[in-house]
Short mmCIF file of C-alpha atoms in Angstrom, two decimals:
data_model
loop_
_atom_site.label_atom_id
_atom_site.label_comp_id
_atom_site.label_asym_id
_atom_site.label_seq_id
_atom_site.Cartn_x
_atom_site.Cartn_y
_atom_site.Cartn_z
CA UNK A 1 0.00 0.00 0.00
CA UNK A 2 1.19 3.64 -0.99
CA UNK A 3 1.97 5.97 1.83
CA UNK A 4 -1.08 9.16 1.96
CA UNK A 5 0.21 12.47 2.14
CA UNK A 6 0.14 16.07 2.85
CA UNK A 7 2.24 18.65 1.90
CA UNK A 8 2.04 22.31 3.31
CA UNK A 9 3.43 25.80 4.19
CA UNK A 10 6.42 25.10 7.26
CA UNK A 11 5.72 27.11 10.24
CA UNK A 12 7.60 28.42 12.97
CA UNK A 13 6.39 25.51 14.80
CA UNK A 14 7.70 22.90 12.32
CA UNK A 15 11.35 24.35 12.39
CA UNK A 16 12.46 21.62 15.20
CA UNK A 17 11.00 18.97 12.65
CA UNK A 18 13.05 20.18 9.57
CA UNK A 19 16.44 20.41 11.54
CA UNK A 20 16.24 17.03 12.56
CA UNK A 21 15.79 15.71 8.86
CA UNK A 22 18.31 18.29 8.30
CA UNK A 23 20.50 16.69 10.19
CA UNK A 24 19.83 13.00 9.79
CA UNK A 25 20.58 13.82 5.78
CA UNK A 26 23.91 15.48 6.87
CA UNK A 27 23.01 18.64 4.57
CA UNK A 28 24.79 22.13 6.16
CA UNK A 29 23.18 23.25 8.92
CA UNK A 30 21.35 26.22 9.30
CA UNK A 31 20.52 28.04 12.21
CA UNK A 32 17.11 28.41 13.05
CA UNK A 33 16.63 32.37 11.97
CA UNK A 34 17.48 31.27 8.42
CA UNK A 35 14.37 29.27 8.52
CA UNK A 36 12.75 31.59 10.13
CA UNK A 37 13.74 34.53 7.56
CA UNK A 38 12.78 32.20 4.90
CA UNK A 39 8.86 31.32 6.01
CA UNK A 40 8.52 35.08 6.55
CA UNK A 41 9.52 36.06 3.19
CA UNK A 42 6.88 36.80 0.70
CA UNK A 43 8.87 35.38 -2.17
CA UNK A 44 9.61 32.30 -0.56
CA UNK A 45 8.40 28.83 -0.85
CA UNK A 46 8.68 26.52 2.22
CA UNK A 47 7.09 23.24 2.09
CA UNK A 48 6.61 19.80 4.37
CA UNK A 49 5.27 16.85 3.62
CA UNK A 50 3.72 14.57 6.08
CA UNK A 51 2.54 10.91 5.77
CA UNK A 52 -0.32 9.33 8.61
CA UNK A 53 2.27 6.57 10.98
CA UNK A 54 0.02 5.04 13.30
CA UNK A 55 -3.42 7.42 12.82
CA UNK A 56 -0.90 10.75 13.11
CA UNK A 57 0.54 13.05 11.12
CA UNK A 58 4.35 12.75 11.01
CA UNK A 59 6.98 15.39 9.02
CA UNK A 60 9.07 12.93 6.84
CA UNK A 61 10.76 15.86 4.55
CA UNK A 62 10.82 19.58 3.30
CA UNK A 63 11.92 21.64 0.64
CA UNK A 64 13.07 25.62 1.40
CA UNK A 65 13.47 27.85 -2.28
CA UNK A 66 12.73 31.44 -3.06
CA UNK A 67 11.19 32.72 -6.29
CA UNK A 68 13.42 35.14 -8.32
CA UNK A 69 12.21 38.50 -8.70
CA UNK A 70 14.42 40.28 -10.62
CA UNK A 71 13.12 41.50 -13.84
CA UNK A 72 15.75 39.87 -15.95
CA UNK A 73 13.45 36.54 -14.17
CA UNK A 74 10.18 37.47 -15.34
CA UNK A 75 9.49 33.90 -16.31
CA UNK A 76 8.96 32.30 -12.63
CA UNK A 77 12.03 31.11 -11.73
CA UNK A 78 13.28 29.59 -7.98
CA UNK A 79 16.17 28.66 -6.19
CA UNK A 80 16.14 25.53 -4.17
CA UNK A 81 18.55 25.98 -1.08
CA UNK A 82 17.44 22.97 0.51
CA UNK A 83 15.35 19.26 -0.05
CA UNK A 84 15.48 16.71 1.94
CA UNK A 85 13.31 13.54 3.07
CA UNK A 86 14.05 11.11 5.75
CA UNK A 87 16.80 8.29 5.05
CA UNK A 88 13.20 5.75 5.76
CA UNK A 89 11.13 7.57 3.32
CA UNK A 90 13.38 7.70 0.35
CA UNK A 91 12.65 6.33 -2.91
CA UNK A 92 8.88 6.59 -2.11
CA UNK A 93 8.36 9.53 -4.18
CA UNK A 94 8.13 12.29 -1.38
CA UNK A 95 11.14 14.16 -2.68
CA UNK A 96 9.52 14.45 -5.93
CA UNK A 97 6.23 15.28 -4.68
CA UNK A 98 7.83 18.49 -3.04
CA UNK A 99 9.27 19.49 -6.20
CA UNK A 100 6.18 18.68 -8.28
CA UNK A 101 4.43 21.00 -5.82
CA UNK A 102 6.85 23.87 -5.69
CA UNK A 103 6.52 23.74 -9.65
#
């Protein structure tokens, strides 16, 4: 059976969640007010995905980018700084659900 999931916008609250897959997929750490900066700004697209484990909600990955708005960009481009999904989770088409989204 498929795993079911949600993605949606990271929150402040979610921040503990992302550092540990953060670091768990050995990517360079970033200190929390990155995050933070990121989810704030306007231009920037911060996404989680969560699968049901046991009848709850659990954060298995995320994906951090930021749209370019110079004019020279006009067509919609982002930046991906970060994607990551939990060493369990791989190759169950989470990471690519993130991108699909973020596209």
């Amino acid at each position: 059976m498929k795993d079911q999931f949600e993605i949606s916008a990271i929150h402040e609250s979610d921040i503990d969640q992302v550092k540990l897959i953060e670091g768990e997929a050995g990517l360079s750490v970033w200190p929390e007010a990155s995050y933070l900066k990121l989810i704030r700004n306007e231009h920037s697209i911060c996404l989680k995905i969560k699968t049901n484990k046991d009848g709850a909600l659990k954060t298995v990955g995320f994906i951090v980018s930021q749209i370019l708005v110079e004019p020279e960009d006009a067509a919609g481009s982002a930046e991906i700084y970060n994607i990551s999904v939990l060493r369990a989770k791989r190759r169950k088409g989470f990471g690519a659900a993130l991108i699909d989204r973020l596209i």
